PDB file of C-alpha atoms and ligand atoms in Angstrom:
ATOM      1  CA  UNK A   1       0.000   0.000   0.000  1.00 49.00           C
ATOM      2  CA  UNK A   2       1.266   3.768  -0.864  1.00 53.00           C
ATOM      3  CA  UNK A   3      -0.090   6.098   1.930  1.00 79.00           C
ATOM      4  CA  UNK A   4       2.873   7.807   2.206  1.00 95.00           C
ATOM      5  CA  UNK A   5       5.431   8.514   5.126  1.00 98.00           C
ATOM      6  CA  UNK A   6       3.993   8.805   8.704  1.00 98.00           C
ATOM      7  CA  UNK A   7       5.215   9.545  11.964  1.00 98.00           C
ATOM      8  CA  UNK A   8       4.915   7.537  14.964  1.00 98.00           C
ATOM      9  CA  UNK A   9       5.789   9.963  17.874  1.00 98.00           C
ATOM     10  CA  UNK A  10       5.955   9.042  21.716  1.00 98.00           C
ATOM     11  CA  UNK A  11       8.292   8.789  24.393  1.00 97.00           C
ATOM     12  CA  UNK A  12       9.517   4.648  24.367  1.00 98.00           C
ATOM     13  CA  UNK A  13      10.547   4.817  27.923  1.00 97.00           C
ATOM     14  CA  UNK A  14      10.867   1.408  27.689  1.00 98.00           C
ATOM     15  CA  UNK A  15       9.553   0.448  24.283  1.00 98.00           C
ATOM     16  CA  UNK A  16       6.492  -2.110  25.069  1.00 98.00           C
ATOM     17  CA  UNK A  17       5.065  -4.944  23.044  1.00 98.00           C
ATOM     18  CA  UNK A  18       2.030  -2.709  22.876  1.00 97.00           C
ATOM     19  CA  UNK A  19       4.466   0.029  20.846  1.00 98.00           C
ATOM     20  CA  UNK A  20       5.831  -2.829  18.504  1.00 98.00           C
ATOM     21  CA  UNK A  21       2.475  -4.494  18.003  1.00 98.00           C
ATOM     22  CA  UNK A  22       1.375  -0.948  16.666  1.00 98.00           C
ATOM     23  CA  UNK A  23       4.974  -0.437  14.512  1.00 98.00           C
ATOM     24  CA  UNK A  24       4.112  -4.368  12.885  1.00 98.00           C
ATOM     25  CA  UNK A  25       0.661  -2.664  12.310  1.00 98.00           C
ATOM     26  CA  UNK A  26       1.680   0.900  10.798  1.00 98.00           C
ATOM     27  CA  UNK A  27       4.313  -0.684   8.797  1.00 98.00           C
ATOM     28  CA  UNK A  28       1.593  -2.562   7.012  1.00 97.00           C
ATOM     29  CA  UNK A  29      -0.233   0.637   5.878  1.00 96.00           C
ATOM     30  CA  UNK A  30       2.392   3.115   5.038  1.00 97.00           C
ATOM     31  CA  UNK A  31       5.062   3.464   2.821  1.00 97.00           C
ATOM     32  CA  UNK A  32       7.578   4.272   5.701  1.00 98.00           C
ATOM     33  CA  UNK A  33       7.107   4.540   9.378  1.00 98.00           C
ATOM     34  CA  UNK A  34       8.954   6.951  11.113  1.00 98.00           C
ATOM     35  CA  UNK A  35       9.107   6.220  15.080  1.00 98.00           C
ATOM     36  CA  UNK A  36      10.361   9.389  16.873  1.00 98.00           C
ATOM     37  CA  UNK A  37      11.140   9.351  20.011  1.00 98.00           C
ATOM     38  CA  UNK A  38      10.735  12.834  21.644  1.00 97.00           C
ATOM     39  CA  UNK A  39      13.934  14.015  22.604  1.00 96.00           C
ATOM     40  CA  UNK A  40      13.412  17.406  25.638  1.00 85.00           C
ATOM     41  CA  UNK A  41      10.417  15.724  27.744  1.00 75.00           C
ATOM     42  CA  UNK A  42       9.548  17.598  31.141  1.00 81.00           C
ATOM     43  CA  UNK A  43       9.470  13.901  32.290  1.00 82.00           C
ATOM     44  CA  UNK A  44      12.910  12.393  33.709  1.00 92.00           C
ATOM     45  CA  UNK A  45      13.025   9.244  31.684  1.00 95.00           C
ATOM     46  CA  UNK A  46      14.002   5.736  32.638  1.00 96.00           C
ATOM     47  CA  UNK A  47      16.362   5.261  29.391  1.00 97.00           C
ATOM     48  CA  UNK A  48      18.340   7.815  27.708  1.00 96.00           C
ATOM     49  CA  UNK A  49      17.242   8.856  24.338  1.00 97.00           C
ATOM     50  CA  UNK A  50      20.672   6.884  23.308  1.00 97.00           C
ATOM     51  CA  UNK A  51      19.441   3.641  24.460  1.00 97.00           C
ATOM     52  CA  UNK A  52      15.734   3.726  23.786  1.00 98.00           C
ATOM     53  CA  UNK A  53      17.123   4.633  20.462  1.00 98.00           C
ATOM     54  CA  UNK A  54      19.281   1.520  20.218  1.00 98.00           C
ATOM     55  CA  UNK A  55      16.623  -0.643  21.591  1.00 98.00           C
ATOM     56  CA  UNK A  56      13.949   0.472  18.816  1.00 98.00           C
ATOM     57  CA  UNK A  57      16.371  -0.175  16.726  1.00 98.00           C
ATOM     58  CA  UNK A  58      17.616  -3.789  17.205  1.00 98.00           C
ATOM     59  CA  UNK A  59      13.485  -4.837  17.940  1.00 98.00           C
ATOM     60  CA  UNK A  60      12.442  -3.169  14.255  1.00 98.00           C
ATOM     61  CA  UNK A  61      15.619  -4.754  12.489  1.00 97.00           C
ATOM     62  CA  UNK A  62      12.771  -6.831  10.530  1.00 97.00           C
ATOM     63  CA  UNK A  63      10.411  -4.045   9.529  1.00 98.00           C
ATOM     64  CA  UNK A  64      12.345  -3.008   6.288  1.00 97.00           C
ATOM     65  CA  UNK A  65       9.937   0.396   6.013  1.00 98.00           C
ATOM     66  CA  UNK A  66      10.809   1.558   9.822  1.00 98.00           C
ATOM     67  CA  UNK A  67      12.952   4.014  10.645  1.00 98.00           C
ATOM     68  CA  UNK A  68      13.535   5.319  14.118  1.00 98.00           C
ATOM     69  CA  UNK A  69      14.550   8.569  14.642  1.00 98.00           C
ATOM     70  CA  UNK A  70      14.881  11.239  17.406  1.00 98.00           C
ATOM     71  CA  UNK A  71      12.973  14.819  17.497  1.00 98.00           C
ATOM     72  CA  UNK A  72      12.780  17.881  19.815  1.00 96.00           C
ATOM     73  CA  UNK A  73      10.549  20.557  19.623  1.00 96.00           C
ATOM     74  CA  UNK A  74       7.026  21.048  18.305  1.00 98.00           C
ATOM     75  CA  UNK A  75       6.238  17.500  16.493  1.00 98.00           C
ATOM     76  CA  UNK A  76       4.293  18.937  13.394  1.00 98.00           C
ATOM     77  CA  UNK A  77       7.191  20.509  12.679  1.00 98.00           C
ATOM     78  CA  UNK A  78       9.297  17.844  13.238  1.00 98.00           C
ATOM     79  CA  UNK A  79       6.792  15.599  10.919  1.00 98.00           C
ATOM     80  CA  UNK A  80       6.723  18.623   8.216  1.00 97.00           C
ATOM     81  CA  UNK A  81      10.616  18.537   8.174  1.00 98.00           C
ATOM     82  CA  UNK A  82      10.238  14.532   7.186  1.00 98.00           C
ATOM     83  CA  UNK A  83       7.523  15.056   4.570  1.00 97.00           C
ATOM     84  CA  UNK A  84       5.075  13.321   6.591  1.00 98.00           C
ATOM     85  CA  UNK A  85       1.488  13.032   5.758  1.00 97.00           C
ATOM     86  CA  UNK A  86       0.073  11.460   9.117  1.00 97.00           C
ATOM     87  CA  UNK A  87       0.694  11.344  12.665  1.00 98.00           C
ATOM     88  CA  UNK A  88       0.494   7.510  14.183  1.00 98.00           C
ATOM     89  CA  UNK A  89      -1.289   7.208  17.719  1.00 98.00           C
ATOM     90  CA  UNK A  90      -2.331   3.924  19.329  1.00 97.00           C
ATOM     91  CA  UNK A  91      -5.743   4.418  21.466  1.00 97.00           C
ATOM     92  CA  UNK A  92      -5.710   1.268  24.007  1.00 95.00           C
ATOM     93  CA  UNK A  93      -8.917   2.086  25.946  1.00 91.00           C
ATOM     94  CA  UNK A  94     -11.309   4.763  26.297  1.00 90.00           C
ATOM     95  CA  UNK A  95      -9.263   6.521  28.841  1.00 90.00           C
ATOM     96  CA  UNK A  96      -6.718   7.138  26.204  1.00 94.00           C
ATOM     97  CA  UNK A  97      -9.228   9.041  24.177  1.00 95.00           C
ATOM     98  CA  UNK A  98      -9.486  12.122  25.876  1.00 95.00           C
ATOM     99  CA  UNK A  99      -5.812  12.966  25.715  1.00 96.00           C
ATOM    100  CA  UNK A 100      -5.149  11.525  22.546  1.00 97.00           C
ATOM    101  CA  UNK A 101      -8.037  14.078  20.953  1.00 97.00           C
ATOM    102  CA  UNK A 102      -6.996  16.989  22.643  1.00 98.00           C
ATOM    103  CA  UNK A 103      -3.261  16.157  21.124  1.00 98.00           C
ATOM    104  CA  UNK A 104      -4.840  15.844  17.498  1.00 98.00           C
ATOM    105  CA  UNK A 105      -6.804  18.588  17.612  1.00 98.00           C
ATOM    106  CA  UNK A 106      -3.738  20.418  18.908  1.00 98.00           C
ATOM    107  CA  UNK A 107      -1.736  19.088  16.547  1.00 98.00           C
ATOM    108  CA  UNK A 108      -4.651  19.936  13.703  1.00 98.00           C
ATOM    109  CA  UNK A 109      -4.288  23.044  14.792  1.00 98.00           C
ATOM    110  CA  UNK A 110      -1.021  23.825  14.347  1.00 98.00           C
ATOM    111  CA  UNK A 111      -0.727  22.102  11.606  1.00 98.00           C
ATOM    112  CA  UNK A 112      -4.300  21.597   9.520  1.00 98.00           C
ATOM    113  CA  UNK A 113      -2.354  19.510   6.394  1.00 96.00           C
ATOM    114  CA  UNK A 114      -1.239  16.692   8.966  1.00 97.00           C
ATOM    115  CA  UNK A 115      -3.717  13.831   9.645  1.00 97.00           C
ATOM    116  CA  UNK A 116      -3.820  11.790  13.094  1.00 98.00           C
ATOM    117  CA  UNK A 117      -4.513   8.179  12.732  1.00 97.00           C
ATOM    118  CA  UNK A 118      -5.360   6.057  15.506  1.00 97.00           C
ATOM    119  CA  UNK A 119      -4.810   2.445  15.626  1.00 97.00           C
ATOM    120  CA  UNK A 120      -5.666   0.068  18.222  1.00 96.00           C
ATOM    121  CA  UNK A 121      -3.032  -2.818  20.002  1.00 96.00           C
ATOM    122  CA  UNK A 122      -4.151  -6.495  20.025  1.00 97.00           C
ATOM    123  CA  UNK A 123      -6.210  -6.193  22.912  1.00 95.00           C
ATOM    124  CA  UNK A 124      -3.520  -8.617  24.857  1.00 96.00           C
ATOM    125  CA  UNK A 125      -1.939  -5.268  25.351  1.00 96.00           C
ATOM    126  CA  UNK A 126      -4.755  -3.076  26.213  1.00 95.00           C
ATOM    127  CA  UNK A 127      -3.365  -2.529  29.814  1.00 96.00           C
ATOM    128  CA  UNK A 128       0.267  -2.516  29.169  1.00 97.00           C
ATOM    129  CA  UNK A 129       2.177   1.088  29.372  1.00 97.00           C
ATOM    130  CA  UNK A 130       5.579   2.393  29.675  1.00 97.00           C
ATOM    131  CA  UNK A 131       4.695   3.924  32.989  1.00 96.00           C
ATOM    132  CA  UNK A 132       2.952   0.603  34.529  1.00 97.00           C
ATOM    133  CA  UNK A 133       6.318  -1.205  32.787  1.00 98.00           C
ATOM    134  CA  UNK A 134       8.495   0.910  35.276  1.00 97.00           C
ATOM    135  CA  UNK A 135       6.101   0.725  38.414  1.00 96.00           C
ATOM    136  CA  UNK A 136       6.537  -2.977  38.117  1.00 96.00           C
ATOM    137  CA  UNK A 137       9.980  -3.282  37.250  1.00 95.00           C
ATOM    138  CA  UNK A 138      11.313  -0.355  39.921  1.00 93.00           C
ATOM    139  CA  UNK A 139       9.368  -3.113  42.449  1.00 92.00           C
ATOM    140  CA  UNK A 140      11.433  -6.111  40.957  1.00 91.00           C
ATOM    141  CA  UNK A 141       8.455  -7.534  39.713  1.00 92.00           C
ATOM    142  CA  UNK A 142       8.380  -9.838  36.154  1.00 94.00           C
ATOM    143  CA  UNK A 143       7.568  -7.750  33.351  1.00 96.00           C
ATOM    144  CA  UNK A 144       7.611 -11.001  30.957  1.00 96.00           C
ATOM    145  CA  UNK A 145       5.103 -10.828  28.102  1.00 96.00           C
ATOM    146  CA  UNK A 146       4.958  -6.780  28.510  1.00 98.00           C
ATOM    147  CA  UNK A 147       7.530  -6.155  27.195  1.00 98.00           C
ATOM    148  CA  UNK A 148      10.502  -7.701  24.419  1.00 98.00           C
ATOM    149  CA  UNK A 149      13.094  -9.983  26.433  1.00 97.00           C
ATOM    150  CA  UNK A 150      15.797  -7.230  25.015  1.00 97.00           C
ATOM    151  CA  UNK A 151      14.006  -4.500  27.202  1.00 98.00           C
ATOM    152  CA  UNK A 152      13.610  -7.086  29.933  1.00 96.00           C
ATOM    153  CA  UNK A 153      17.019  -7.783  29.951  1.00 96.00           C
ATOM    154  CA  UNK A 154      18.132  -3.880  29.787  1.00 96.00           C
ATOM    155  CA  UNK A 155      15.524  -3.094  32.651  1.00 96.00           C
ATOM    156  CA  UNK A 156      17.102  -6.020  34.895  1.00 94.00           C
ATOM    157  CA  UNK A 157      20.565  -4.380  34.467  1.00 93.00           C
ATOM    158  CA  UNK A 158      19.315  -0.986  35.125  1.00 93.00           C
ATOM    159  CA  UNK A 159      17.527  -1.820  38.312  1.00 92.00           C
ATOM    160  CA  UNK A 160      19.637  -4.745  39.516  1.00 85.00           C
ATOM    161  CA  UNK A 161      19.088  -3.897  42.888  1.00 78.00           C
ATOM    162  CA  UNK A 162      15.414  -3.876  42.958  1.00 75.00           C
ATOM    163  CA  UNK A 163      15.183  -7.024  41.736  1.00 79.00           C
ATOM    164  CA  UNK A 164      18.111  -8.447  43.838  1.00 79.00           C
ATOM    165  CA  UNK A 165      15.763  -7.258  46.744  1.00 80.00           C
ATOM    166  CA  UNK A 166      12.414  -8.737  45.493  1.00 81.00           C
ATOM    167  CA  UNK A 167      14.470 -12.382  44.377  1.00 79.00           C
ATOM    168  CA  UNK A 168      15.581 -12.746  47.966  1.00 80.00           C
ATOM    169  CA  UNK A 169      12.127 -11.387  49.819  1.00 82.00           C
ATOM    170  CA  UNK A 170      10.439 -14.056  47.715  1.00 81.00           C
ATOM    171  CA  UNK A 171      12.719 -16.479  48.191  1.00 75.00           C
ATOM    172  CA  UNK A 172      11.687 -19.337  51.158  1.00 58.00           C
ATOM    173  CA  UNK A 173      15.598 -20.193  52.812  1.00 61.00           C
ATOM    174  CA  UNK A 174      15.532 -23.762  53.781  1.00 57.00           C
ATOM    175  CA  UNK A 175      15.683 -23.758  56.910  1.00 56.00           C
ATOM    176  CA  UNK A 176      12.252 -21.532  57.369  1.00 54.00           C
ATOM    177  CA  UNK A 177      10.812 -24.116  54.444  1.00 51.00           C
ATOM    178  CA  UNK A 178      12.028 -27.022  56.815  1.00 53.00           C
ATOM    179  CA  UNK A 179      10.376 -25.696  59.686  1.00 47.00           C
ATOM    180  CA  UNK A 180       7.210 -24.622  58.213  1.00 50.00           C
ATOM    181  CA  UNK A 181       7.329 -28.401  56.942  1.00 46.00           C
ATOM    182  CA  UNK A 182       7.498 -29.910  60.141  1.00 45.00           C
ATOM    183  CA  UNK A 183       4.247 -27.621  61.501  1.00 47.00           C
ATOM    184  CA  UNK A 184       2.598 -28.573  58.665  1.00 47.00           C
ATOM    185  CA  UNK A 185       2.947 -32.181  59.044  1.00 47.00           C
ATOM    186  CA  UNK A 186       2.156 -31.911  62.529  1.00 46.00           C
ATOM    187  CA  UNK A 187      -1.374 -30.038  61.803  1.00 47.00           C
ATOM    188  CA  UNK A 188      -2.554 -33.254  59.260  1.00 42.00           C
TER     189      UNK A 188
HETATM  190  O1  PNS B   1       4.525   8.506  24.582  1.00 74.75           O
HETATM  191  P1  PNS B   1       3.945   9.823  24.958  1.00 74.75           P
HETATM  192  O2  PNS B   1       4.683  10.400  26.125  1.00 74.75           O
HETATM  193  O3  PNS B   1       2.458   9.759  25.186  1.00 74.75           O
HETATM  194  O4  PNS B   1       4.165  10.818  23.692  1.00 74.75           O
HETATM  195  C1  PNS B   1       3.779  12.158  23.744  1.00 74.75           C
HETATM  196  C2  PNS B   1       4.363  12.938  22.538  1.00 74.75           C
HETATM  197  C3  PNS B   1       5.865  12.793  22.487  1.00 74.75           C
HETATM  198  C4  PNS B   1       3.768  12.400  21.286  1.00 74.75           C
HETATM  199  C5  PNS B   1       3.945  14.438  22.723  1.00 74.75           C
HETATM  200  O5  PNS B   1       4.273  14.843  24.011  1.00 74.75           O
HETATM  201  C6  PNS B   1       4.613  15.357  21.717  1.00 74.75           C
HETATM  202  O6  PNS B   1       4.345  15.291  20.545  1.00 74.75           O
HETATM  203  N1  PNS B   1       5.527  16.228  22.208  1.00 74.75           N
HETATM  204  C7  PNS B   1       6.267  17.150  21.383  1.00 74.75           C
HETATM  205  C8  PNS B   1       5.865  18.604  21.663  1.00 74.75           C
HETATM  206  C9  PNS B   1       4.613  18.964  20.915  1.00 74.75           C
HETATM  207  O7  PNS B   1       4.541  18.937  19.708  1.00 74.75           O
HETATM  208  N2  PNS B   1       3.574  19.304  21.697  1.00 74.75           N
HETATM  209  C10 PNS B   1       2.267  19.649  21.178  1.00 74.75           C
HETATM  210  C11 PNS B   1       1.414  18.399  21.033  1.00 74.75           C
HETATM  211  S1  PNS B   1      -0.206  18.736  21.469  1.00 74.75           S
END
């Protein structure tokens, strides 16, 4: 299909299977998909731009019309700059409407020639985000089937210590497992 070059803005902070699910999707309907990760957010982020950059990267090596790129500023412009046609949003629930139409209409604003399009996850991913990805992981708790192993892997490093602590809160010694054995032998 030839529908041009879009962009596929956000922050990545990590990169979910939620955001790839919606790449494998885009990717399918546009000539090239542009995934910009916003450079200057208010927001302290997680990753550096540097590695959420490298990350996108290795986990879109197989979409040949992806590119992922960085951007600061206002994002029309940024889109205008890469001959975009359309702006790429994912819309997971109806919560995410509200926001997600006041950006467009923002964005429609500023610039009227640039189209939103939303696009919807597999619903296995309706209630994953970045944020909840980092509230679990800063706890040391699994984030398997959120997000790619890769950005497993890279949160485990970062926040080694977290999940040092949860590993050994959760884990029975065995001499407490011996003894709560023996009581529970005794009760039977
Ligand atoms: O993943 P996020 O954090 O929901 O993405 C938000 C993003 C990066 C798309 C938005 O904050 C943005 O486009 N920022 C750039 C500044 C801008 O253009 N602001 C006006 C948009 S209404």
């Amino acid at each position: 299909m030839n529908q041009g070059i879009a962009i596929y803005p956000g922050s990545f902070d990590p990169p979910t299977y939620g955001h790839l699910d919606l790449m494998e999707r885009g990717a399918k309907i546009f000539e090239e998909l542009i995934v910009a990760i916003l450079r200057n957010s208010e927001k302290t982020p997680m990753f550096s731009v540097a590695e959420r950059l490298e990350m996108l990267k290795a986990l879109t090596g197989h979409l040949k019309n992806v590119r992922i790129d960085t951007f600061d500023g206002l994002m029309v412009e940024y889109a205008k700059s890469m001959e975009a046609v359309c702006i790429l949003r994912g819309i997971r629930a109806i919560s995410d409407y509200e926001y997600e139409l006041q950006m467009a209409l923002m964005n429609r604003k500023l610039e009227p020639t640039l189209e939103t399009v939303f696009m919807m996850p597999a619903d296995k991913y309706s209630y994953v985000s970045s944020r909840l990805v980092r509230e679990v992981a800063q706890a040391g708790g699994p984030v398997k089937g959120l997000v790619p192993e890769m950005v497993e892997q890279k949160l485990r490093e970062k926040l080694e210590p977290a999940y040092r602590f949860h590993d050994q809160m959760h884990e029975v010694p065995p001499l407490l497992s011996g003894g709560k054995e023996k009581k529970r032998k005794k009760k039977s």
